[in-house]
mmCIF file of C-alpha atoms in Angstrom:
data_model
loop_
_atom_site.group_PDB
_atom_site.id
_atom_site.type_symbol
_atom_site.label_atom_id
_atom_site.label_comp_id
_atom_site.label_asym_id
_atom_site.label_seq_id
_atom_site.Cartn_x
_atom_site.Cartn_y
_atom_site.Cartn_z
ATOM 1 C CA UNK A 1 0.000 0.000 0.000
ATOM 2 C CA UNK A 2 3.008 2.663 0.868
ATOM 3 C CA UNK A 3 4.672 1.120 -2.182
ATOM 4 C CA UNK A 4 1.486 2.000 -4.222
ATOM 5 C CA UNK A 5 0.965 5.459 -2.585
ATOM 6 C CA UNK A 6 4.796 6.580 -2.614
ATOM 7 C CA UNK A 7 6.215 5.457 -5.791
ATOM 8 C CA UNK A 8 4.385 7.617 -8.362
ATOM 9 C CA UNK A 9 4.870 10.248 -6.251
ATOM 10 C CA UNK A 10 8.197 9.643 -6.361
ATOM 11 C CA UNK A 11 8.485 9.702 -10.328
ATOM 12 C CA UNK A 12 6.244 12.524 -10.548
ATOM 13 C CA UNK A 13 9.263 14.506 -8.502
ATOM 14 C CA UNK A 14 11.604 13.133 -10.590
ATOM 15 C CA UNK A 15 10.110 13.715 -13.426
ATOM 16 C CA UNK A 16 9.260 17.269 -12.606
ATOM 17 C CA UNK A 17 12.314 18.270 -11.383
ATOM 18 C CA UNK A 18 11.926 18.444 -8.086
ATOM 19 C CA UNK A 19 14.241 15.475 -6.728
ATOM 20 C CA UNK A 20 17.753 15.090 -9.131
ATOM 21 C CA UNK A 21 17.463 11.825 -11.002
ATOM 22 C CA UNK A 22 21.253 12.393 -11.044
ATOM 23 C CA UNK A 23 21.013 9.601 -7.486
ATOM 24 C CA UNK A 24 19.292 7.366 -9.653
ATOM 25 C CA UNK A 25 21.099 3.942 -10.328
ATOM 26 C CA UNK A 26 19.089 3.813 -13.447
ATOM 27 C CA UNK A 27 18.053 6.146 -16.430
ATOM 28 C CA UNK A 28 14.630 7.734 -15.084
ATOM 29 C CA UNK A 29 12.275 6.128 -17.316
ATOM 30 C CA UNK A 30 13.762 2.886 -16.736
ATOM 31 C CA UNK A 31 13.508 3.706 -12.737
ATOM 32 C CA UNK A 32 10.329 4.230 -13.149
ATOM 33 C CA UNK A 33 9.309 0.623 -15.075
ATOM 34 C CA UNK A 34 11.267 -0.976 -12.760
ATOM 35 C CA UNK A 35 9.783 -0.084 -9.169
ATOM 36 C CA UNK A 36 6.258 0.071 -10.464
ATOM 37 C CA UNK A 37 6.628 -3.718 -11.505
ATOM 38 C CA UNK A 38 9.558 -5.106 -9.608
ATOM 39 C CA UNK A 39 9.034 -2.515 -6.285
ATOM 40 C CA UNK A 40 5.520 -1.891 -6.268
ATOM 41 C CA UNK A 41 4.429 -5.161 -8.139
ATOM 42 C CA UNK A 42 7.315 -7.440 -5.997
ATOM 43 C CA UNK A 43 5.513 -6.440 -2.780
ATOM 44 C CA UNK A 44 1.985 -7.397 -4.213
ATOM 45 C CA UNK A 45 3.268 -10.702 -5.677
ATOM 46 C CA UNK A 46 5.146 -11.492 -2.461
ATOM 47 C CA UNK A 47 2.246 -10.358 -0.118
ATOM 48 C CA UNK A 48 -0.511 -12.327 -2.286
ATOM 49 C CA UNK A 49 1.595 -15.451 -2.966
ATOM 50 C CA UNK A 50 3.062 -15.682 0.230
ATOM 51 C CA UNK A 51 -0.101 -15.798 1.829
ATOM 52 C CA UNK A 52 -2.026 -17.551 -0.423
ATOM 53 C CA UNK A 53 0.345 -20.368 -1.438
ATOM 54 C CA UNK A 54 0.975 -21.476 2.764
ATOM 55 C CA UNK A 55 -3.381 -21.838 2.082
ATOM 56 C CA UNK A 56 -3.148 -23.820 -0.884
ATOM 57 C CA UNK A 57 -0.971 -26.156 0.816
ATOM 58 C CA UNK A 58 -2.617 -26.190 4.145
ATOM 59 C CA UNK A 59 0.969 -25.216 6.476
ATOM 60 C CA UNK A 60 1.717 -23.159 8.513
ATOM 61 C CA UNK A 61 3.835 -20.760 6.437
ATOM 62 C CA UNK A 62 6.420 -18.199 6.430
ATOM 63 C CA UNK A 63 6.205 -15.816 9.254
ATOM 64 C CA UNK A 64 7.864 -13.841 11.662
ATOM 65 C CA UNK A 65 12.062 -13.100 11.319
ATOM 66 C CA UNK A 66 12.087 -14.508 8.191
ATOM 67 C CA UNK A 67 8.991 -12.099 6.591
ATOM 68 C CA UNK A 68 10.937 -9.052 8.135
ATOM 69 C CA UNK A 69 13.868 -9.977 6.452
ATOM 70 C CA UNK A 70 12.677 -9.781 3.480
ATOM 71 C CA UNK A 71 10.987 -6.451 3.773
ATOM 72 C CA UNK A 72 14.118 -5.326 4.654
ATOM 73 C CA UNK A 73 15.595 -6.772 1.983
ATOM 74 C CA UNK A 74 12.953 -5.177 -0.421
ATOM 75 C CA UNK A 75 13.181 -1.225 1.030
ATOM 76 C CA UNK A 76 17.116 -1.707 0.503
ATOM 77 C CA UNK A 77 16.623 -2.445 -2.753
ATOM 78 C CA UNK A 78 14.492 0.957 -3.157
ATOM 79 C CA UNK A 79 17.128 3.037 -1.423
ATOM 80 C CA UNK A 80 20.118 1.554 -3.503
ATOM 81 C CA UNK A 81 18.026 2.117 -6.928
ATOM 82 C CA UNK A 82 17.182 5.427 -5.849
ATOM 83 C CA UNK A 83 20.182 6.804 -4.771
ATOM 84 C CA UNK A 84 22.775 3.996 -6.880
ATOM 85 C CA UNK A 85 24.563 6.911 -8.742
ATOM 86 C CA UNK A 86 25.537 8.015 -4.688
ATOM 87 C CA UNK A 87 27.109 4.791 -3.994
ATOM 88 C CA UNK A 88 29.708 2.432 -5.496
ATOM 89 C CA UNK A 89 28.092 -0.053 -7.706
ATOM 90 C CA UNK A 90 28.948 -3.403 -6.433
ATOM 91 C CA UNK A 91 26.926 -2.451 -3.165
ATOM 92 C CA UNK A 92 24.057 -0.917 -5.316
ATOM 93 C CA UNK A 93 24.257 -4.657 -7.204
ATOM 94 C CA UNK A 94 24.525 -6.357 -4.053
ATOM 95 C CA UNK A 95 21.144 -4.800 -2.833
ATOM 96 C CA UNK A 96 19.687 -5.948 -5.794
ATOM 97 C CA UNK A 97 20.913 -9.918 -5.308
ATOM 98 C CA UNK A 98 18.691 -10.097 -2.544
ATOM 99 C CA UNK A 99 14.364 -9.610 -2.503
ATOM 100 C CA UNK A 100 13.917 -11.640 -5.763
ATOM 101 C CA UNK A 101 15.880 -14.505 -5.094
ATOM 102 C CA UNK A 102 14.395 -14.774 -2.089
ATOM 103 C CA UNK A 103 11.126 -14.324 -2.775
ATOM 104 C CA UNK A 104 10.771 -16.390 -5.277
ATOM 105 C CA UNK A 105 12.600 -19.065 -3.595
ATOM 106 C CA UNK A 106 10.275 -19.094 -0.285
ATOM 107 C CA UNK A 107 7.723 -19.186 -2.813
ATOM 108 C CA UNK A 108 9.258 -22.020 -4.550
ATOM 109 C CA UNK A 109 9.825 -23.809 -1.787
ATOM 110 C CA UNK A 110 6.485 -24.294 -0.686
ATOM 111 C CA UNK A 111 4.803 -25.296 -3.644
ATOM 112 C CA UNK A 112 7.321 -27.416 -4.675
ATOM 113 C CA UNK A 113 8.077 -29.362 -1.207
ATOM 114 C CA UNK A 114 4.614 -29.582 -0.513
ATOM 115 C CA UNK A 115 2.882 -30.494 -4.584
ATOM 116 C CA UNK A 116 1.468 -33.627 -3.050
ATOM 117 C CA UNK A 117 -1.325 -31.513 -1.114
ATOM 118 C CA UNK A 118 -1.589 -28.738 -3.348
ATOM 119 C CA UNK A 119 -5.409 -28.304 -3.725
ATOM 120 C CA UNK A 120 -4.395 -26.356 -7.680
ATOM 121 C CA UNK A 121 -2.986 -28.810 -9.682
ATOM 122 C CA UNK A 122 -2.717 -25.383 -12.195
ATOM 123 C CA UNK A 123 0.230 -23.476 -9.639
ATOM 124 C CA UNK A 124 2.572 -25.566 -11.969
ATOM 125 C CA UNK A 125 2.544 -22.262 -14.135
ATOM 126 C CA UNK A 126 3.660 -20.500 -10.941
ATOM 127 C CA UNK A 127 6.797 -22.547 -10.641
ATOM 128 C CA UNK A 128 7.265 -22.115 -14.082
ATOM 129 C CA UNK A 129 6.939 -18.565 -14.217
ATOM 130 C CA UNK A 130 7.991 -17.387 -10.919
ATOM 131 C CA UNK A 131 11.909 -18.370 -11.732
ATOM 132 C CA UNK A 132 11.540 -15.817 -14.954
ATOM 133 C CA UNK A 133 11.285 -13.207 -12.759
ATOM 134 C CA UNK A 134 14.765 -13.443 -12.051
ATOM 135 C CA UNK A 135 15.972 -12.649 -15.297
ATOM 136 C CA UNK A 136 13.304 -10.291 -16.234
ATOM 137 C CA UNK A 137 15.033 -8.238 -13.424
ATOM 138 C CA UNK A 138 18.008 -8.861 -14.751
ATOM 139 C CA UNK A 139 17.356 -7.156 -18.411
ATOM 140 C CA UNK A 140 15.199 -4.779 -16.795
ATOM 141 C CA UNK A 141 18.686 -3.663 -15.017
ATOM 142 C CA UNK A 142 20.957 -3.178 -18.200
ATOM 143 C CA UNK A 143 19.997 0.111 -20.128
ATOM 144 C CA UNK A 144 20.822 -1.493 -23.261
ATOM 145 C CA UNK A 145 18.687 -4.542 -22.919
ATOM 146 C CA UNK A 146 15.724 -3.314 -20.516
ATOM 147 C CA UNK A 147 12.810 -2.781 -23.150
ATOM 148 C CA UNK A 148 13.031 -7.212 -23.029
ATOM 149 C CA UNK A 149 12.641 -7.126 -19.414
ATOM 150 C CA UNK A 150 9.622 -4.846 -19.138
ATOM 151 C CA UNK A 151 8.347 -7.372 -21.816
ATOM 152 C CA UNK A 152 8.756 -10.152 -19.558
ATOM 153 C CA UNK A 153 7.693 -8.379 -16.428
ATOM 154 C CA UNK A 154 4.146 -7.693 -18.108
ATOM 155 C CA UNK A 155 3.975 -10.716 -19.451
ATOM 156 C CA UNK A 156 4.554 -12.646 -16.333
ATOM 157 C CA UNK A 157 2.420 -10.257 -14.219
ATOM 158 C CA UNK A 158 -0.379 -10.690 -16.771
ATOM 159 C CA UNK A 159 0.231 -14.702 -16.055
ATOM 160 C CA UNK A 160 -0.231 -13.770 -12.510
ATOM 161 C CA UNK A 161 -3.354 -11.801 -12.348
ATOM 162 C CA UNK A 162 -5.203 -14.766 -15.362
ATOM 163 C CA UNK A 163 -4.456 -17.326 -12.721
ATOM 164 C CA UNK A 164 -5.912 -15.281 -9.722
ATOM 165 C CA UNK A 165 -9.017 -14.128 -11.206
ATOM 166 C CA UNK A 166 -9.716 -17.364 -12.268
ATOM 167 C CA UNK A 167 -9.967 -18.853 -9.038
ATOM 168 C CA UNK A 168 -11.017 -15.445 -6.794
ATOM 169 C CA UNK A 169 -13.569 -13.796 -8.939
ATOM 170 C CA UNK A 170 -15.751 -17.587 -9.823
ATOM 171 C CA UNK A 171 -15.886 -17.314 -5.747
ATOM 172 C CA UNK A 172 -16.811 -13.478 -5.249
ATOM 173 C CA UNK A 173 -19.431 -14.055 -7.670
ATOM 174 C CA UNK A 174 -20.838 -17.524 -5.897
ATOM 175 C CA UNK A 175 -20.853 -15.516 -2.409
ATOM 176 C CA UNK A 176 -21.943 -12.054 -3.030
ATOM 177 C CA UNK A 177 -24.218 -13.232 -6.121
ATOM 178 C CA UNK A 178 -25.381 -16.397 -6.050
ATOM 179 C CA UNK A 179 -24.083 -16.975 -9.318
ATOM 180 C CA UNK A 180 -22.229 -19.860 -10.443
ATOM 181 C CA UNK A 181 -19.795 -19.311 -13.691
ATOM 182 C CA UNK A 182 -19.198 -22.252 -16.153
ATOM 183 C CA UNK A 183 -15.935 -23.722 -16.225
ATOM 184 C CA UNK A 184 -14.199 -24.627 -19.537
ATOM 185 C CA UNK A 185 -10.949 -26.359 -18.352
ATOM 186 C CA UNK A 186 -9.975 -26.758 -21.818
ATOM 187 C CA UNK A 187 -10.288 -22.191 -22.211
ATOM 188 C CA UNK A 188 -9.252 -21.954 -18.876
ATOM 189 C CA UNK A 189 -5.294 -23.791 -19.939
ATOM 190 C CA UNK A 190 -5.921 -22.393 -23.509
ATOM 191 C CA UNK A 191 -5.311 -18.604 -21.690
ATOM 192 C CA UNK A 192 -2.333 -20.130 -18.808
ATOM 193 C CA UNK A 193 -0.772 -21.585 -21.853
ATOM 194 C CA UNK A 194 -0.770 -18.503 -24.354
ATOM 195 C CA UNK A 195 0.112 -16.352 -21.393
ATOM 196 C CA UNK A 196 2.988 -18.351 -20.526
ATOM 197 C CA UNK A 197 4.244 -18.367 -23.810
ATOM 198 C CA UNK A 198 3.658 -14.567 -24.561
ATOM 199 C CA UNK A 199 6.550 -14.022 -21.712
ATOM 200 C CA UNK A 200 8.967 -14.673 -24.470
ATOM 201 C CA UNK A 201 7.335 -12.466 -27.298
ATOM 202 C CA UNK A 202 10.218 -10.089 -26.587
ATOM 203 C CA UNK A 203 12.075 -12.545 -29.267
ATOM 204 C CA UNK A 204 9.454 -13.853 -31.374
ATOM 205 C CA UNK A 205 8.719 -12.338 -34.524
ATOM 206 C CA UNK A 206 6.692 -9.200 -34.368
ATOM 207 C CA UNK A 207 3.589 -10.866 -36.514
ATOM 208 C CA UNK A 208 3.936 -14.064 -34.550
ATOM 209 C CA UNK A 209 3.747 -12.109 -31.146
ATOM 210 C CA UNK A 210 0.914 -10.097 -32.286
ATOM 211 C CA UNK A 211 -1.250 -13.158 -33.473
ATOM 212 C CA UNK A 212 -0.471 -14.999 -29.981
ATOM 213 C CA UNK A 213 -1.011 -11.311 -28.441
ATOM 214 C CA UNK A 214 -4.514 -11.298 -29.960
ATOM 215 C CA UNK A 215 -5.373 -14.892 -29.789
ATOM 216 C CA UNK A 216 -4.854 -14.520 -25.719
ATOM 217 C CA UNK A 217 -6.944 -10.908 -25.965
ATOM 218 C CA UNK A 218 -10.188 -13.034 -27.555
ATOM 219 C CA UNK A 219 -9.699 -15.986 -25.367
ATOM 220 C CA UNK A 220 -9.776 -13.447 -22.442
ATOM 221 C CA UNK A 221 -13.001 -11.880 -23.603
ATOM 222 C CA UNK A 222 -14.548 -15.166 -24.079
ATOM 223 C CA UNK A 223 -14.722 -16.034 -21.053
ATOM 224 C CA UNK A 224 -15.273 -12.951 -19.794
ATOM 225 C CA UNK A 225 -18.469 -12.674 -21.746
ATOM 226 C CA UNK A 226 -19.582 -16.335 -20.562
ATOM 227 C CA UNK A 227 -18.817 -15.776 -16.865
ATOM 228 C CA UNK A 228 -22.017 -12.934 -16.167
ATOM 229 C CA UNK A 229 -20.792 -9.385 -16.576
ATOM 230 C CA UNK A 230 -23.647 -7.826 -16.201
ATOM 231 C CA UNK A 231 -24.320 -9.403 -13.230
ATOM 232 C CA UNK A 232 -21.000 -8.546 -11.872
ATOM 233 C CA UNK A 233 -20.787 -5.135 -13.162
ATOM 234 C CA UNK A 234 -23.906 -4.245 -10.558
ATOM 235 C CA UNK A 235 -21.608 -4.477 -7.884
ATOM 236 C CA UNK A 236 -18.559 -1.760 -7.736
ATOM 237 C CA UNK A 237 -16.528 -4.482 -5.451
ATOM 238 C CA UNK A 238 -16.979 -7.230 -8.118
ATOM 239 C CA UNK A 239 -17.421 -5.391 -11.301
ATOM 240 C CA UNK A 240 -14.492 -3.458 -10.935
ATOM 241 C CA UNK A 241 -12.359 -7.042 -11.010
ATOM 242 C CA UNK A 242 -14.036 -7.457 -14.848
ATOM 243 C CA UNK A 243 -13.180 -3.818 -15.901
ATOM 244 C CA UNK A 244 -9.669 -5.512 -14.954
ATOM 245 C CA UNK A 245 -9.918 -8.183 -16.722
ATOM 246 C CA UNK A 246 -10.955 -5.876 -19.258
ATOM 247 C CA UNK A 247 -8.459 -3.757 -19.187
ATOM 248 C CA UNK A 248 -5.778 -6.714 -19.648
ATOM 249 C CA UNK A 249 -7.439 -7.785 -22.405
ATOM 250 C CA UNK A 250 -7.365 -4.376 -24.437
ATOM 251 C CA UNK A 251 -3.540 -4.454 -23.052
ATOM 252 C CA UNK A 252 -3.489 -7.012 -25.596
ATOM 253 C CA UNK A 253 -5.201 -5.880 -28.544
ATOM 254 C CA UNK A 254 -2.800 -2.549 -27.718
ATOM 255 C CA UNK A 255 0.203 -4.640 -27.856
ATOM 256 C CA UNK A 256 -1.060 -6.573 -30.842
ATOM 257 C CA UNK A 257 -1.807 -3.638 -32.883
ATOM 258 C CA UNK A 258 1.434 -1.639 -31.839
ATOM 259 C CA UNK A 259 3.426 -4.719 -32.780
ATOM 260 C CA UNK A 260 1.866 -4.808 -36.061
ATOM 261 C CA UNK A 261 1.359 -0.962 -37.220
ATOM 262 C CA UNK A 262 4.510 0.565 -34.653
ATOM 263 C CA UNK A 263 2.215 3.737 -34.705
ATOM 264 C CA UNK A 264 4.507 6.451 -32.964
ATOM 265 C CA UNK A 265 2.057 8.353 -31.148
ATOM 266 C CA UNK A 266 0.794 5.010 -29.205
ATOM 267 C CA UNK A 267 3.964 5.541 -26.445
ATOM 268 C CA UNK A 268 3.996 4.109 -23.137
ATOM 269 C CA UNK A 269 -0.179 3.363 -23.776
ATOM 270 C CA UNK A 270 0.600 -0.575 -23.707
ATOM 271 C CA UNK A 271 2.490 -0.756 -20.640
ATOM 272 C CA UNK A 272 0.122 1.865 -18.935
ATOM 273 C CA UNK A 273 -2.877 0.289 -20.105
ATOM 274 C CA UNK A 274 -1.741 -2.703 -18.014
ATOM 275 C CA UNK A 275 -0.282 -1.071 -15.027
ATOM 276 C CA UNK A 276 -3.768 1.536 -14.851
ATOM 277 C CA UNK A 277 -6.236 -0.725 -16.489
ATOM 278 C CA UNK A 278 -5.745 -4.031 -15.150
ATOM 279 C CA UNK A 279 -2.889 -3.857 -11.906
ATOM 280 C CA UNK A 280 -4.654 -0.395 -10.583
ATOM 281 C CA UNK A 281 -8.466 -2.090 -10.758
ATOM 282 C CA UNK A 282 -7.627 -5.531 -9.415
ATOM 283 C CA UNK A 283 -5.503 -4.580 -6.686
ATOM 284 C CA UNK A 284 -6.699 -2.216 -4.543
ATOM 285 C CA UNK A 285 -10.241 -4.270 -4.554
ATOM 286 C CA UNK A 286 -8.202 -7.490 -3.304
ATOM 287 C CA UNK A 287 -5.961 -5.469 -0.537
ATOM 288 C CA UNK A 288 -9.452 -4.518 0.817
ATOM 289 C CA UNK A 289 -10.451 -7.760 0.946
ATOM 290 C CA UNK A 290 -7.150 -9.754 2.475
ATOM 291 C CA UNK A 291 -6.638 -6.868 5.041
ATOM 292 C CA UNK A 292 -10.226 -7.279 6.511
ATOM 293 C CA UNK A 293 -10.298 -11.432 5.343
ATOM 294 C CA UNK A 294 -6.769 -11.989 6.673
ATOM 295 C CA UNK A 295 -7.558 -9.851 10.358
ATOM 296 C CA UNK A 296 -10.712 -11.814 10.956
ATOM 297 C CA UNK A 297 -13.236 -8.804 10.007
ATOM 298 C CA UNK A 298 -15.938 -8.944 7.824
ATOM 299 C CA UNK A 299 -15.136 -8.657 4.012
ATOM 300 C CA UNK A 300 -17.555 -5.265 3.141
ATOM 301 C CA UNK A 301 -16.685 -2.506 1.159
ATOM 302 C CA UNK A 302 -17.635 0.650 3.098
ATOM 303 C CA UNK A 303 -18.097 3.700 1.413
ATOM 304 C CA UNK A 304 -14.088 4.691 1.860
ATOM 305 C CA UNK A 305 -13.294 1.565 -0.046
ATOM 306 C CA UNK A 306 -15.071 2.288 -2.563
ATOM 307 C CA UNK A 307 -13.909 5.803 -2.776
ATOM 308 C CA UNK A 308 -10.674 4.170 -3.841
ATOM 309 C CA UNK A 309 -12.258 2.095 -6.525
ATOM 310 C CA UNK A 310 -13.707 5.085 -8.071
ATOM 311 C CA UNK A 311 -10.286 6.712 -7.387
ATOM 312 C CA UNK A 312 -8.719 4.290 -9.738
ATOM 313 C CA UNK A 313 -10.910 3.962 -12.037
ATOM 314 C CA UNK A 314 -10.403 7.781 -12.696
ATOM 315 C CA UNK A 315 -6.658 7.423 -12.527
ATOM 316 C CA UNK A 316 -6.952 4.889 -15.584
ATOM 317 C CA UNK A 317 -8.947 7.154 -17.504
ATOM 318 C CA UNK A 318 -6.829 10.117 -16.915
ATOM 319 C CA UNK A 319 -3.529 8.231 -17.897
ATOM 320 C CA UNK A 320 -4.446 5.922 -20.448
ATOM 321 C CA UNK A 321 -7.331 7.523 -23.063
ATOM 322 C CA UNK A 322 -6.953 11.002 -22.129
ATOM 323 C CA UNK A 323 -3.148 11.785 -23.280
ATOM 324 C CA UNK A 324 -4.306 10.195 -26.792
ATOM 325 C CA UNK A 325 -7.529 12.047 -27.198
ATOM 326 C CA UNK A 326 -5.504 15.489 -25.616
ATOM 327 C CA UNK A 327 -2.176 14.896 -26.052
ATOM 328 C CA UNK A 328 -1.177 19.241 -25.913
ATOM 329 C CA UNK A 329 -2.259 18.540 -22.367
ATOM 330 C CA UNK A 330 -0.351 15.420 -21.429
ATOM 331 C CA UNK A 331 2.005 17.070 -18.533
ATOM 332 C CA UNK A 332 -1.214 17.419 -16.573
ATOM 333 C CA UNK A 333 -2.817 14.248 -17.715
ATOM 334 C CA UNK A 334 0.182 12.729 -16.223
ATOM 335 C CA UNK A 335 -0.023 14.789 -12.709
ATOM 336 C CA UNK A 336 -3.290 13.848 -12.567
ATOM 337 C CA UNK A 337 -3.144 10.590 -13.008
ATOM 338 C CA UNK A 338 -0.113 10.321 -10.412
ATOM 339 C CA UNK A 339 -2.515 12.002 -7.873
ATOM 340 C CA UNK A 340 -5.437 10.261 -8.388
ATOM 341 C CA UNK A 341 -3.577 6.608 -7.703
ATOM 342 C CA UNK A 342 -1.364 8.318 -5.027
ATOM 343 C CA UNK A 343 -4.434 9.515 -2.962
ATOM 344 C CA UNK A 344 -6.307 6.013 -4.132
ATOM 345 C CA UNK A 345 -3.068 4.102 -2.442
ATOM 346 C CA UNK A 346 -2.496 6.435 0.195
ATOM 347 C CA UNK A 347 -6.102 6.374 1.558
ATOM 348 C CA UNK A 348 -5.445 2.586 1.422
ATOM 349 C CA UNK A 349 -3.052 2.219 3.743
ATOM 350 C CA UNK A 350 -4.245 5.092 6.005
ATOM 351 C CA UNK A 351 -7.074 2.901 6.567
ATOM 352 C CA UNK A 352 -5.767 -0.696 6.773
ATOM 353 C CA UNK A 353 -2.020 -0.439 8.027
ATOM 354 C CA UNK A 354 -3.392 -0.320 11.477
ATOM 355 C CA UNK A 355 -5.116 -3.631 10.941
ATOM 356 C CA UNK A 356 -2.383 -5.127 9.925
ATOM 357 C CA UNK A 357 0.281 -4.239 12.688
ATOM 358 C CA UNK A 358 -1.874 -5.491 15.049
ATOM 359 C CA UNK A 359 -3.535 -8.778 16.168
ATOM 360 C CA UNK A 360 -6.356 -10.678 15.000
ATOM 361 C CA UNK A 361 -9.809 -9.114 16.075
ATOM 362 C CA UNK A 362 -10.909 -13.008 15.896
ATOM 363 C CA UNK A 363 -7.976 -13.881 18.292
ATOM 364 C CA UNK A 364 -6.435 -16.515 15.671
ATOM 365 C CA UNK A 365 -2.828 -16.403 15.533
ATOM 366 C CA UNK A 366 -3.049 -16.715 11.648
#
């Protein structure tokens, strides 16, 4: 949530002039990819998968010393990015050694060590894809080479948030709708697959990565269509997890069509069409619902919490459409946006850090 709340803010002083991006260990732009999906996105990942895999495999899980660790080792990693230029570089690549490795191996660990009572058969395409992080972060650190790690990192964050909605939005809707969604396992692999696959379009052929791009775009909105929009869309908590999936899917059918045409005035709108479209919905509506799930309160979405939906939702339309339909006002598109996600984040964790520094309300230790 501080990650969320902090970070833009961060580039937006950068980018304005107000903080030197002489400290940075990285060109701006790239500093900028890289802690809104390895900073900001590492803590999500960490915090959902950490959680969630210990439930999947009924233990106990990672707690305590070793979870403080590697918060530690993740804010180190900020500081040494931030101000790298300040310090001599083995230490800056030192810091960097750290949070991923970790992280993915704690991950790892569990699902591996423990496979036999995995209730998802389907987190195979976890410990396929969390290992590519590792060299995503890698690219994503050399100047020269970092557009093929922000490939990657979308690619394997878009692998991330298929596999979650699949399983957390077919139970939202049974519990707050008394709906039930039909399953096609055969579409449901069909878009794992094609996602896993699209982490390496960085080296496919432009035409081939734009058919797969689009192929995994329509497969999206299939099931999207089959699994009661409308009925989900009546609901800000709930729709706003379709306008995600949504908003991954015109990621796509961005990416596809950029890939194809290489239209000049399309920019940053594929990557920010992911990070505002589908990262900015689907989060903030699932750190509602762990922080009050996870602290034994009642999963509702008071009117705050939905302030912060509605908060997003108008960051996504600021940043993404607005600069292309205005683009003589895209400085302040950009402010706006920043703003919008900052005060979305920051009202977040104003409300819910509290909860989770302190114990249970149920009195369970976990």
């Amino acid at each position: 949530m501080l990650a969320g709340a902090l970070l833009p803010l961060a580039w937006m002083l950068f980018y304005g002039g107000a903080w030197p991006a002489a400290t940075l260990a990285l060109p701006p732009t790239h500093w900028h990819a890289h802690e809104m999906f390895l900073g900001f996105g590492g803590a999500v990942l960490g915090g959902f998968l950490l959680t969630a895999s210990k439930n999947w495999v009924s233990i106990r899980g990672f707690h305590g010393p070793v979870l403080m660790a590697l918060a530690l080792a993740w804010l180190v990693e900020r500081l040494a990015l931030a101000f790298g230029a300040l310090a001599p570089p083995p230490l800056v690549i030192l810091a960097n050694l750290v949070f991923w490795p970790a992280l993915v191996a704690l991950i790892l660990w569990t699902l591996i060590r423990h496979r036999a009572t995995d209730s998802y058969p389907d987190n195979v395409y976890f410990i396929l894809a969390l290992p590519l992080f590792l060299p995503a972060k890698a690219l994503m650190l050399m100047p020269e080479a970092a557009p093929l790690g922000w490939s990657m990192a979308i690619a394997l964050f878009r692998l991330v948030f298929l596999v979650m909605l699949e399983r957390t939005l077919a139970q939202f809707m049974k519990n707050a709708l008394q709906v039930t969604i039909p399953r096609w396992p055969a579409l449901d692999h069909a878009i794992k697959m094609l996602a896993l696959i699209l982490v390496f379009a960085a080296w496919m052929p432009k035409p081939v990565a734009a058919l797969l791009a689009l192929g995994l775009a329509l497969l999206v909105l299939l099931r999207t269509g089959i699994w009661s929009p409308h009925r989900a869309l009546r609901r800000l908590d709930i729709g706003i997890m379709i306008l995600g999936k949504l908003g991954l899917a015109g990621q796509l059918l961005v990416e596809s069509y950029a890939a194809l045409a290489q239209p000049n005035w399309l920019g940053a709108v594929p990557a920010h069409a992911f990070t505002f479209g589908a990262i900015g919905l689907i989060v903030p509506a699932m750190l509602v619902r762990i922080a009050k799930g996870h602290t034994g309160r009642t999963v509702t979405f008071e009117p705050a919490d939905k302030l912060v939906l509605w908060l997003m939702i108008a960051a996504f339309v600021i940043r993404v459409p607005m600069p292309v339909l205005l683009p003589d006002l895209y400085r302040h598109w950009l402010h706006l946006a920043a703003l919008a996600w900052t005060l979305g984040f920051g009202l977040l964790a104003w409300r819910y850090l509290p909860f989770l520094v302190a114990p249970r309300v149920d009195g369970k230790e976990h």
